[in-house]
Tab-separated table of C-alpha atoms in Angstrom:
chain	number	residue	atom	x	y	z
A	1	MET	CA	32.582	-18.859	-75.463
A	2	LEU	CA	32.762	-21.158	-72.486
A	3	ASN	CA	33.375	-19.791	-69.006
A	4	ALA	CA	37.162	-19.978	-68.516
A	5	ARG	CA	36.798	-20.621	-64.795
A	6	PHE	CA	34.299	-23.430	-65.417
A	7	VAL	CA	36.688	-25.047	-67.895
A	8	ARG	CA	39.609	-24.715	-65.455
A	9	GLU	CA	37.663	-26.356	-62.658
A	10	ASN	CA	35.877	-29.009	-64.754
A	11	ILE	CA	38.361	-30.198	-67.379
A	12	GLU	CA	37.047	-33.784	-67.459
A	13	ILE	CA	33.387	-32.712	-67.649
A	14	VAL	CA	34.150	-30.337	-70.525
A	15	GLN	CA	36.270	-32.929	-72.349
A	16	ASP	CA	33.487	-35.531	-72.044
A	17	ALA	CA	30.839	-33.059	-73.275
A	18	LEU	CA	32.971	-32.098	-76.270
A	19	ALA	CA	33.543	-35.784	-77.029
A	20	ARG	CA	29.757	-36.264	-77.083
A	21	ARG	CA	29.617	-33.569	-79.751
A	22	GLY	CA	32.347	-35.288	-81.729
A	23	ALA	CA	34.358	-32.065	-81.428
A	24	ASP	CA	38.015	-32.296	-82.319
A	25	ALA	CA	39.116	-30.286	-79.295
A	26	ASP	CA	42.310	-31.123	-77.426
A	27	LEU	CA	42.296	-29.548	-73.968
A	28	SER	CA	45.816	-30.745	-73.091
A	29	GLY	CA	47.313	-27.420	-74.187
A	30	PHE	CA	44.787	-25.553	-72.054
A	31	VAL	CA	45.625	-27.800	-69.081
A	32	GLN	CA	49.328	-27.134	-69.529
A	33	THR	CA	48.895	-23.362	-69.711
A	34	GLU	CA	46.560	-23.539	-66.714
A	35	GLN	CA	49.274	-25.293	-64.688
A	36	GLU	CA	51.707	-22.574	-65.736
A	37	ARG	CA	49.162	-19.902	-64.824
A	38	LEU	CA	48.529	-21.335	-61.355
A	39	SER	CA	52.259	-21.646	-60.674
A	40	LEU	CA	52.794	-18.018	-61.676
A	41	VAL	CA	49.792	-16.862	-59.624
A	42	ARG	CA	51.177	-18.603	-56.543
A	43	GLU	CA	54.614	-17.084	-57.118
A	44	ALA	CA	53.140	-13.613	-57.586
A	45	GLU	CA	51.051	-13.946	-54.419
A	46	SER	CA	54.149	-15.005	-52.469
A	47	LEU	CA	56.171	-12.106	-53.839
A	48	ARG	CA	53.422	-9.604	-53.057
A	49	ASN	CA	53.222	-10.959	-49.522
A	50	THR	CA	57.005	-10.605	-49.215
A	51	ARG	CA	56.789	-7.067	-50.590
A	52	ASN	CA	54.161	-6.143	-48.014
A	53	VAL	CA	56.219	-7.545	-45.130
A	54	VAL	CA	59.464	-5.953	-46.296
A	55	SER	CA	57.744	-2.628	-47.027
A	56	GLU	CA	56.636	-2.569	-43.400
A	57	LYS	CA	60.237	-3.236	-42.296
A	58	ILE	CA	61.507	-0.439	-44.568
A	59	GLY	CA	59.002	1.920	-42.982
A	60	MET	CA	60.142	0.946	-39.494
A	61	LEU	CA	63.821	1.452	-40.412
A	62	LYS	CA	63.120	4.858	-41.931
A	63	ARG	CA	61.187	5.936	-38.863
A	64	ALA	CA	64.186	4.831	-36.769
A	65	LYS	CA	66.432	6.783	-39.157
A	66	GLU	CA	68.308	3.602	-40.052
A	67	SER	CA	69.426	2.556	-43.537
A	68	ALA	CA	66.992	0.496	-45.581
A	69	ASP	CA	68.983	0.547	-48.809
A	70	HIS	CA	69.644	-3.194	-48.867
A	71	LEU	CA	65.944	-3.930	-48.488
A	72	MET	CA	64.993	-1.386	-51.154
A	73	VAL	CA	67.396	-3.054	-53.599
A	74	GLU	CA	65.744	-6.383	-52.763
A	75	MET	CA	62.289	-4.888	-53.296
A	76	LYS	CA	63.261	-3.547	-56.709
A	77	SER	CA	64.090	-7.061	-57.889
A	78	VAL	CA	60.811	-8.305	-56.350
A	79	ALA	CA	58.849	-5.556	-58.123
A	80	ASP	CA	60.601	-6.354	-61.393
A	81	ARG	CA	59.678	-10.037	-61.047
A	82	ILE	CA	56.044	-9.201	-60.229
A	83	ARG	CA	55.822	-7.056	-63.384
A	84	GLU	CA	57.381	-9.891	-65.384
A	85	ILE	CA	54.887	-12.386	-63.961
A	86	ASP	CA	51.954	-10.039	-64.649
A	87	GLU	CA	53.020	-9.820	-68.287
A	88	MET	CA	53.401	-13.604	-68.495
A	89	LEU	CA	49.955	-14.067	-66.938
A	90	LYS	CA	48.455	-11.608	-69.404
A	91	ASN	CA	49.950	-13.571	-72.323
A	92	ILE	CA	48.727	-16.890	-70.907
A	93	GLU	CA	45.201	-15.554	-70.330
A	94	GLU	CA	45.098	-14.119	-73.866
A	95	LYS	CA	46.242	-17.503	-75.219
A	96	GLN	CA	43.556	-19.273	-73.166
A	97	ALA	CA	40.882	-16.795	-74.287
A	98	PHE	CA	41.757	-17.319	-77.962
A	99	PHE	CA	41.726	-21.089	-77.467
A	100	LEU	CA	38.274	-20.885	-75.881
A	101	LEU	CA	37.036	-18.930	-78.920
A	102	THR	CA	37.683	-22.082	-80.992
A	103	ILE	CA	35.821	-24.443	-78.633
A	104	PRO	CA	32.116	-25.147	-79.308
A	105	ASN	CA	29.321	-24.792	-76.789
A	106	LEU	CA	28.459	-27.721	-74.547
A	107	PRO	CA	25.247	-29.600	-75.433
A	108	ASP	CA	22.337	-29.418	-73.036
A	109	GLU	CA	21.603	-32.639	-71.174
A	110	THR	CA	18.311	-33.017	-73.100
A	111	VAL	CA	20.138	-33.245	-76.453
A	112	PRO	CA	20.222	-36.825	-77.790
A	113	PHE	CA	23.606	-38.398	-78.372
A	114	GLY	CA	24.584	-39.124	-81.971
A	115	ARG	CA	27.587	-38.922	-84.259
A	116	ASP	CA	25.881	-37.340	-87.282
A	117	GLU	CA	22.480	-36.495	-88.766
A	118	ALA	CA	21.451	-40.148	-88.463
A	119	GLY	CA	21.167	-39.526	-84.726
A	120	ASN	CA	18.625	-36.707	-85.071
A	121	ILE	CA	15.165	-37.417	-83.651
A	122	GLU	CA	11.833	-36.363	-85.113
A	123	VAL	CA	9.712	-34.695	-82.437
A	124	ARG	CA	6.606	-33.839	-84.490
A	125	LYS	CA	5.190	-33.735	-87.977
A	126	CYS	CA	2.534	-31.406	-89.363
A	127	GLY	CA	0.549	-31.896	-92.567
A	128	GLU	CA	0.481	-34.786	-95.001
A	129	PRO	CA	2.425	-34.583	-98.266
A	130	ARG	CA	0.092	-33.948	-101.178
A	131	GLN	CA	-0.778	-36.887	-103.403
A	132	PHE	CA	-0.258	-35.832	-107.026
A	133	ASP	CA	-2.046	-37.331	-110.033
A	134	PHE	CA	1.066	-36.519	-112.088
A	135	GLU	CA	4.814	-36.699	-111.577
A	136	PRO	CA	5.733	-33.624	-109.475
A	137	LEU	CA	8.580	-31.513	-110.832
A	138	ASN	CA	11.600	-29.934	-109.167
A	139	HIS	CA	11.316	-26.172	-108.719
A	140	TRP	CA	13.778	-25.399	-111.532
A	141	ASP	CA	11.638	-27.359	-113.990
A	142	ILE	CA	8.548	-25.517	-112.747
A	143	ALA	CA	10.242	-22.106	-112.929
A	144	GLU	CA	11.704	-22.341	-116.440
A	145	PRO	CA	8.468	-22.408	-118.472
A	146	LEU	CA	6.959	-19.768	-116.148
A	147	ASP	CA	10.069	-17.605	-116.725
A	148	ILE	CA	10.419	-16.705	-113.031
A	149	ILE	CA	13.969	-17.907	-112.189
A	150	ASP	CA	16.995	-17.521	-114.462
A	151	PHE	CA	19.967	-19.610	-113.364
A	152	GLU	CA	21.989	-19.100	-116.555
A	153	ARG	CA	21.969	-15.312	-116.318
A	154	GLY	CA	22.717	-15.497	-112.593
A	155	ALA	CA	25.813	-17.548	-113.422
A	156	LYS	CA	26.750	-15.119	-116.207
A	157	ILE	CA	26.494	-12.122	-113.896
A	158	ALA	CA	28.238	-13.590	-110.855
A	159	GLY	CA	29.097	-17.283	-111.221
A	160	ALA	CA	27.890	-20.639	-109.934
A	161	ARG	CA	25.325	-20.684	-107.099
A	162	PHE	CA	23.757	-17.364	-108.093
A	163	SER	CA	20.374	-16.798	-109.707
A	164	VAL	CA	18.081	-14.088	-111.016
A	165	ILE	CA	14.510	-14.230	-109.725
A	166	LYS	CA	12.172	-12.235	-111.915
A	167	GLY	CA	8.578	-11.380	-112.736
A	168	ALA	CA	6.062	-13.296	-110.679
A	169	GLY	CA	8.935	-15.082	-108.930
A	170	ALA	CA	10.315	-11.784	-107.623
A	171	ARG	CA	6.805	-10.747	-106.603
A	172	LEU	CA	6.349	-14.059	-104.760
A	173	GLU	CA	9.664	-13.562	-102.954
A	174	ARG	CA	8.619	-10.052	-101.878
A	175	ALA	CA	5.198	-11.332	-100.796
A	176	LEU	CA	6.848	-14.008	-98.632
A	177	MET	CA	9.145	-11.425	-97.033
A	178	ASN	CA	6.275	-9.103	-96.090
A	179	PHE	CA	4.087	-11.981	-94.949
A	180	MET	CA	6.834	-13.321	-92.649
A	181	LEU	CA	7.711	-9.911	-91.197
A	182	ASP	CA	4.058	-9.105	-90.517
A	183	HIS	CA	3.590	-12.518	-88.921
A	184	ASN	CA	6.624	-12.068	-86.672
A	185	THR	CA	5.827	-8.517	-85.580
A	186	ALA	CA	2.280	-9.624	-84.733
A	187	ARG	CA	3.857	-12.222	-82.407
A	188	GLY	CA	5.865	-9.616	-80.523
A	189	TYR	CA	9.116	-9.289	-82.484
A	190	ARG	CA	10.433	-5.807	-83.235
A	191	GLU	CA	11.512	-5.317	-86.836
A	192	ILE	CA	15.141	-4.339	-87.447
A	193	SER	CA	16.868	-3.331	-90.689
A	194	PRO	CA	20.560	-3.878	-89.886
A	195	PRO	CA	23.836	-3.366	-91.809
A	196	LEU	CA	24.827	-6.144	-94.210
A	197	LEU	CA	28.531	-5.455	-93.648
A	198	VAL	CA	29.906	-5.993	-90.145
A	199	ASN	CA	33.265	-5.806	-88.408
A	200	ARG	CA	35.438	-8.587	-87.006
A	201	ALA	CA	34.205	-8.016	-83.446
A	202	SER	CA	30.613	-8.686	-84.536
A	203	MET	CA	31.548	-11.926	-86.285
A	204	THR	CA	33.559	-13.008	-83.249
A	205	GLY	CA	30.690	-12.153	-80.915
A	206	THR	CA	28.271	-14.592	-82.569
A	207	GLY	CA	30.845	-17.355	-83.124
A	208	GLN	CA	31.627	-17.165	-86.846
A	209	LEU	CA	35.189	-16.093	-86.059
A	210	PRO	CA	37.858	-17.196	-85.659
A	211	LYS	CA	36.885	-20.774	-86.535
A	212	PHE	CA	34.815	-20.296	-89.716
A	213	GLU	CA	36.554	-17.483	-91.553
A	214	ALA	CA	36.874	-19.638	-94.695
A	215	ASP	CA	33.071	-19.754	-94.955
A	216	LEU	CA	32.720	-15.958	-95.075
A	217	PHE	CA	32.925	-13.296	-97.761
A	218	LYS	CA	34.932	-10.234	-96.754
A	219	THR	CA	36.392	-7.022	-98.092
A	220	ALA	CA	40.088	-6.224	-97.735
A	221	ASP	CA	40.597	-2.523	-97.018
A	222	PRO	CA	38.801	-1.578	-94.907
A	223	GLU	CA	37.957	-5.031	-93.568
A	224	PHE	CA	34.269	-5.858	-93.461
A	225	PHE	CA	32.425	-9.168	-93.541
A	226	LEU	CA	29.242	-9.791	-95.523
A	227	ILE	CA	26.742	-11.254	-93.083
A	228	PRO	CA	25.954	-14.995	-93.388
A	229	THR	CA	22.706	-14.374	-91.478
A	230	ALA	CA	20.912	-11.494	-89.766
A	231	GLU	CA	21.731	-13.236	-86.491
A	232	VAL	CA	25.126	-11.498	-86.616
A	233	PRO	CA	24.160	-7.803	-86.742
A	234	VAL	CA	20.985	-8.228	-84.681
A	235	THR	CA	22.702	-10.111	-81.835
A	236	ASN	CA	25.454	-7.495	-81.840
A	237	LEU	CA	22.912	-4.709	-81.327
A	238	HIS	CA	23.589	-5.128	-77.597
A	239	ARG	CA	27.285	-6.039	-77.681
A	240	ASP	CA	29.141	-4.657	-74.638
A	241	GLU	CA	25.888	-3.462	-73.068
A	242	ILE	CA	24.263	-4.051	-69.674
A	243	LEU	CA	20.506	-4.489	-70.057
A	244	SER	CA	17.903	-3.999	-67.343
A	245	GLU	CA	15.935	-7.030	-66.179
A	246	GLU	CA	12.639	-5.228	-66.823
A	247	HIS	CA	13.572	-4.865	-70.505
A	248	LEU	CA	13.911	-8.632	-70.968
A	249	PRO	CA	12.962	-10.572	-72.949
A	250	LEU	CA	13.819	-8.726	-76.157
A	251	TYR	CA	12.509	-10.138	-79.447
A	252	TYR	CA	13.745	-8.961	-82.856
A	253	THR	CA	13.027	-9.922	-86.450
A	254	ALA	CA	14.945	-8.843	-89.545
A	255	PHE	CA	14.878	-9.392	-93.283
A	256	THR	CA	18.305	-9.428	-94.935
A	257	PRO	CA	20.165	-10.889	-97.852
A	258	CYS	CA	22.684	-13.448	-96.572
A	259	PHE	CA	26.056	-14.378	-98.059
A	260	ARG	CA	27.873	-17.695	-97.660
A	261	SER	CA	30.837	-19.159	-99.502
A	262	GLU	CA	29.436	-22.690	-99.011
A	263	ALA	CA	32.987	-23.966	-98.482
A	264	GLY	CA	32.982	-27.742	-98.407
A	265	SER	CA	29.639	-28.066	-100.228
A	266	HIS	CA	31.047	-28.762	-103.691
A	267	GLY	CA	28.801	-31.185	-105.526
A	268	LYS	CA	25.866	-30.650	-103.134
A	269	ASP	CA	22.656	-29.040	-104.445
A	270	VAL	CA	24.395	-27.666	-107.505
A	271	ARG	CA	21.023	-27.034	-109.170
A	272	GLY	CA	18.272	-24.795	-107.935
A	273	LEU	CA	17.851	-22.409	-105.029
A	274	ILE	CA	18.604	-24.695	-102.100
A	275	ARG	CA	22.280	-23.791	-101.666
A	276	GLN	CA	23.179	-20.338	-103.000
A	277	HIS	CA	26.006	-17.911	-102.231
A	278	GLN	CA	23.405	-15.147	-101.813
A	279	PHE	CA	19.900	-15.702	-100.492
A	280	ASN	CA	17.213	-13.859	-98.564
A	281	LYS	CA	16.048	-14.765	-95.093
A	282	VAL	CA	13.875	-13.471	-92.282
A	283	GLU	CA	15.497	-14.045	-88.890
A	284	LEU	CA	14.191	-14.275	-85.326
A	285	VAL	CA	16.484	-13.281	-82.416
A	286	LYS	CA	15.829	-13.324	-78.677
A	287	PHE	CA	17.647	-11.975	-75.603
A	288	VAL	CA	16.277	-13.622	-72.456
A	289	LYS	CA	17.016	-14.422	-68.821
A	290	PRO	CA	18.929	-17.702	-68.300
A	291	GLU	CA	16.133	-19.504	-66.457
A	292	GLU	CA	13.721	-18.834	-69.339
A	293	SER	CA	15.850	-19.705	-72.353
A	294	PHE	CA	14.775	-23.291	-72.981
A	295	ASN	CA	11.084	-22.376	-72.765
A	296	GLU	CA	11.854	-19.491	-75.121
A	297	LEU	CA	13.414	-21.991	-77.552
A	298	GLU	CA	10.115	-23.869	-77.688
A	299	THR	CA	8.128	-20.693	-78.459
A	300	LEU	CA	10.707	-19.507	-80.995
A	301	THR	CA	10.404	-22.826	-82.821
A	302	ALA	CA	6.606	-22.657	-82.643
A	303	ASP	CA	6.684	-19.150	-84.162
A	304	ALA	CA	8.702	-20.416	-87.136
A	305	GLU	CA	6.483	-23.491	-87.519
A	306	ASN	CA	3.345	-21.361	-87.549
A	307	ILE	CA	4.446	-19.691	-90.784
A	308	LEU	CA	4.516	-23.075	-92.511
A	309	GLN	CA	1.153	-23.969	-91.006
A	310	LEU	CA	-0.399	-20.768	-92.378
A	311	LEU	CA	1.092	-21.487	-95.798
A	312	GLY	CA	-0.237	-25.047	-95.724
A	313	LEU	CA	3.216	-26.574	-96.231
A	314	PRO	CA	3.886	-30.039	-94.740
A	315	TYR	CA	6.872	-30.123	-92.424
A	316	ARG	CA	8.554	-31.995	-89.628
A	317	THR	CA	10.574	-30.772	-86.653
A	318	ILE	CA	13.645	-32.663	-85.464
A	319	VAL	CA	15.950	-32.162	-82.513
A	320	LEU	CA	19.571	-32.302	-83.596
A	321	CYS	CA	21.829	-34.806	-81.890
A	322	THR	CA	25.144	-33.892	-80.282
A	323	GLY	CA	27.150	-34.684	-83.416
A	324	ASP	CA	25.036	-32.559	-85.786
A	325	MET	CA	24.672	-29.355	-83.767
A	326	GLY	CA	26.041	-25.980	-84.792
A	327	PHE	CA	29.183	-24.585	-83.183
A	328	GLY	CA	27.542	-22.224	-80.689
A	329	SER	CA	24.339	-24.096	-79.952
A	330	ALA	CA	23.394	-25.826	-76.703
A	331	LYS	CA	20.217	-27.225	-78.311
A	332	THR	CA	18.780	-26.949	-81.819
A	333	TYR	CA	15.529	-27.811	-83.552
A	334	ASP	CA	15.587	-28.032	-87.339
A	335	ILE	CA	12.319	-27.517	-89.199
A	336	GLU	CA	12.241	-29.390	-92.509
A	337	VAL	CA	9.661	-28.699	-95.214
A	338	TRP	CA	8.435	-31.382	-97.603
A	339	LEU	CA	9.601	-30.939	-101.218
A	340	PRO	CA	7.635	-33.151	-103.637
A	341	GLY	CA	10.150	-32.631	-106.454
A	342	GLN	CA	12.892	-34.188	-104.322
A	343	GLN	CA	10.594	-36.511	-102.388
A	344	LYS	CA	12.271	-35.531	-99.142
A	345	TYR	CA	12.170	-33.092	-96.246
A	346	ARG	CA	14.702	-30.244	-96.469
A	347	GLU	CA	15.749	-27.775	-93.771
A	348	ILE	CA	13.947	-24.448	-93.905
A	349	SER	CA	14.680	-23.181	-90.388
A	350	SER	CA	17.147	-23.915	-87.623
A	351	CYS	CA	16.159	-22.683	-84.137
A	352	SER	CA	18.855	-22.658	-81.461
A	353	ASN	CA	19.454	-21.761	-77.838
A	354	PHE	CA	23.031	-20.545	-77.414
A	355	THR	CA	22.688	-20.113	-73.620
A	356	ASP	CA	25.399	-17.606	-72.563
A	357	PHE	CA	27.874	-18.730	-75.264
A	358	GLN	CA	27.392	-15.726	-77.573
A	359	ALA	CA	26.685	-13.264	-74.754
A	360	ARG	CA	29.994	-14.114	-73.081
A	361	ARG	CA	31.863	-13.513	-76.357
A	362	ALA	CA	29.969	-10.306	-77.076
A	363	GLY	CA	29.796	-8.964	-73.520
A	364	ILE	CA	25.979	-8.820	-73.324
A	365	ARG	CA	24.890	-8.694	-69.681
A	366	PHE	CA	21.854	-7.769	-67.638
A	367	ARG	CA	21.311	-6.578	-64.087
A	368	ARG	CA	18.517	-8.037	-61.978
A	369	THR	CA	16.290	-5.531	-60.253
A	370	GLY	CA	17.457	-4.793	-56.711
A	371	LYS	CA	20.564	-6.975	-56.971
A	372	LYS	CA	24.234	-6.156	-57.294
A	373	GLY	CA	26.410	-7.434	-60.096
A	374	THR	CA	25.463	-8.572	-63.583
A	375	GLU	CA	24.823	-11.822	-65.444
A	376	PHE	CA	25.131	-12.830	-69.058
A	377	VAL	CA	21.880	-12.991	-71.001
A	378	HIS	CA	20.975	-16.055	-73.038
A	379	THR	CA	20.599	-15.571	-76.794
A	380	LEU	CA	18.480	-17.533	-79.246
A	381	ASN	CA	17.807	-17.302	-82.946
A	382	GLY	CA	16.094	-19.076	-85.777
A	383	SER	CA	15.001	-18.588	-89.364
A	384	GLY	CA	11.505	-17.312	-89.690
A	385	LEU	CA	11.961	-18.355	-92.543
A	386	ALA	CA	14.565	-18.851	-95.296
A	387	ILE	CA	12.720	-17.103	-98.137
A	388	GLY	CA	14.325	-18.875	-101.087
A	389	ARG	CA	13.590	-22.294	-99.644
A	390	THR	CA	10.025	-21.240	-98.816
A	391	LEU	CA	9.609	-20.098	-102.417
A	392	VAL	CA	10.866	-23.523	-103.523
A	393	ALA	CA	8.370	-25.220	-101.200
A	394	VAL	CA	5.471	-23.145	-102.505
A	395	LEU	CA	6.370	-23.867	-106.145
A	396	GLU	CA	6.740	-27.604	-105.599
A	397	ASN	CA	3.809	-28.180	-103.230
A	398	TYR	CA	1.332	-25.965	-105.127
A	399	GLN	CA	2.321	-26.896	-108.694
A	400	GLN	CA	-0.498	-27.912	-111.035
A	401	LYS	CA	-0.631	-30.378	-113.890
A	402	ASP	CA	-0.983	-27.555	-116.430
A	403	GLY	CA	2.281	-25.940	-115.234
A	404	THR	CA	0.685	-23.175	-113.178
A	405	VAL	CA	1.276	-22.658	-109.442
A	406	ILE	CA	-1.514	-21.882	-106.979
A	407	ILE	CA	-0.671	-19.200	-104.402
A	408	PRO	CA	-1.420	-20.240	-100.783
A	409	GLU	CA	-4.509	-18.445	-99.509
A	410	ALA	CA	-2.649	-16.708	-96.653
A	411	LEU	CA	-0.277	-15.177	-99.200
A	412	ARG	CA	-2.734	-13.957	-101.820
A	413	SER	CA	-3.311	-10.483	-100.382
A	414	TYR	CA	0.472	-9.966	-100.442
A	415	PHE	CA	0.970	-11.462	-103.906
A	416	GLY	CA	-2.087	-9.899	-105.510
A	417	ALA	CA	-3.255	-12.961	-107.438
A	418	GLU	CA	-4.399	-16.551	-106.919
A	419	LYS	CA	-1.839	-18.247	-109.115
A	420	ILE	CA	1.273	-17.938	-111.274
A	421	ALA	CA	0.513	-18.803	-114.883
């Protein structure tokens, strides 16, 4: 959430920044309520000043044993009006706070301008796509004869965009999970196993609510939300807490299933594992001091990239332009892995710096050593990595002409074999 005071004092700057994002955000309503708020604040201040002056007069009259009834009647109406104004101000501030919950974060000045994904900029590329001496297959065509992914039974059990991963496929998925978690913990992240169901406050704290409720799965009574990413429960570990400066930075990693309705994605990636309602992912989350957050974004992205390097998977890293960024992000790098079956790079990780956007919503502060007051932390997160998409990348990049799949060397001790046959 944006700082309400900053928005009040910098309406044009905020409007211009949102326009750069292509955000459909009309601040005219906020401006109008702000004018009402200021008018009421001025009136309340005047009335309180009057009350103080008249209260002094009432005291003087009482000490002189003179009647102050007329002034006390006047003060009652003043007190009634102050209470009325306080209630009106409370309603206005609640309305402004809810409005700000629907406004995206402002892009950092280093983010390139662009209206959509065409404006994204490649910042580096690692590894050369393999040259095949046969026509490379999509992962579903690789998986069927190996009997490791069953899309038909997944659809029978649950519906479209579900799958059953079995046999060596399930073992490969588990190997990837353990490999990623071990990699992340070795780089300083503490492993967390969080709840998969969270409350409304947690979803609001990380920015999924109120704007994206249609994208979420939820239960009715009691109300819980299935997490779309481990970012939600892990970031909310410190909701409404004040952290000590000496405890920062905090790094966490978590493996969880993730659940997304994929609203608005009809017709996109209808085959395969790329876009599922349920998928597994290993997440990276950081809580850091404000002055360190953009350097921390670089190391977070490097941590995710290193997994692909160890697996020998070609990838590229792009910085998202203003028009393609996520709702809460101030700057995002997408890591895209090469998929020979599609002959294109596909996103496998998105690494973002949210600055104080999530922390302000979730009330996550820290206190600097020896200083009074508190500040909001900066939060960051990224996939380290999406397991289903990594499984796809392994199948497609390591497929062999005879239909087998070689297991990357770094993964063999986890998988327990050199290939799937």
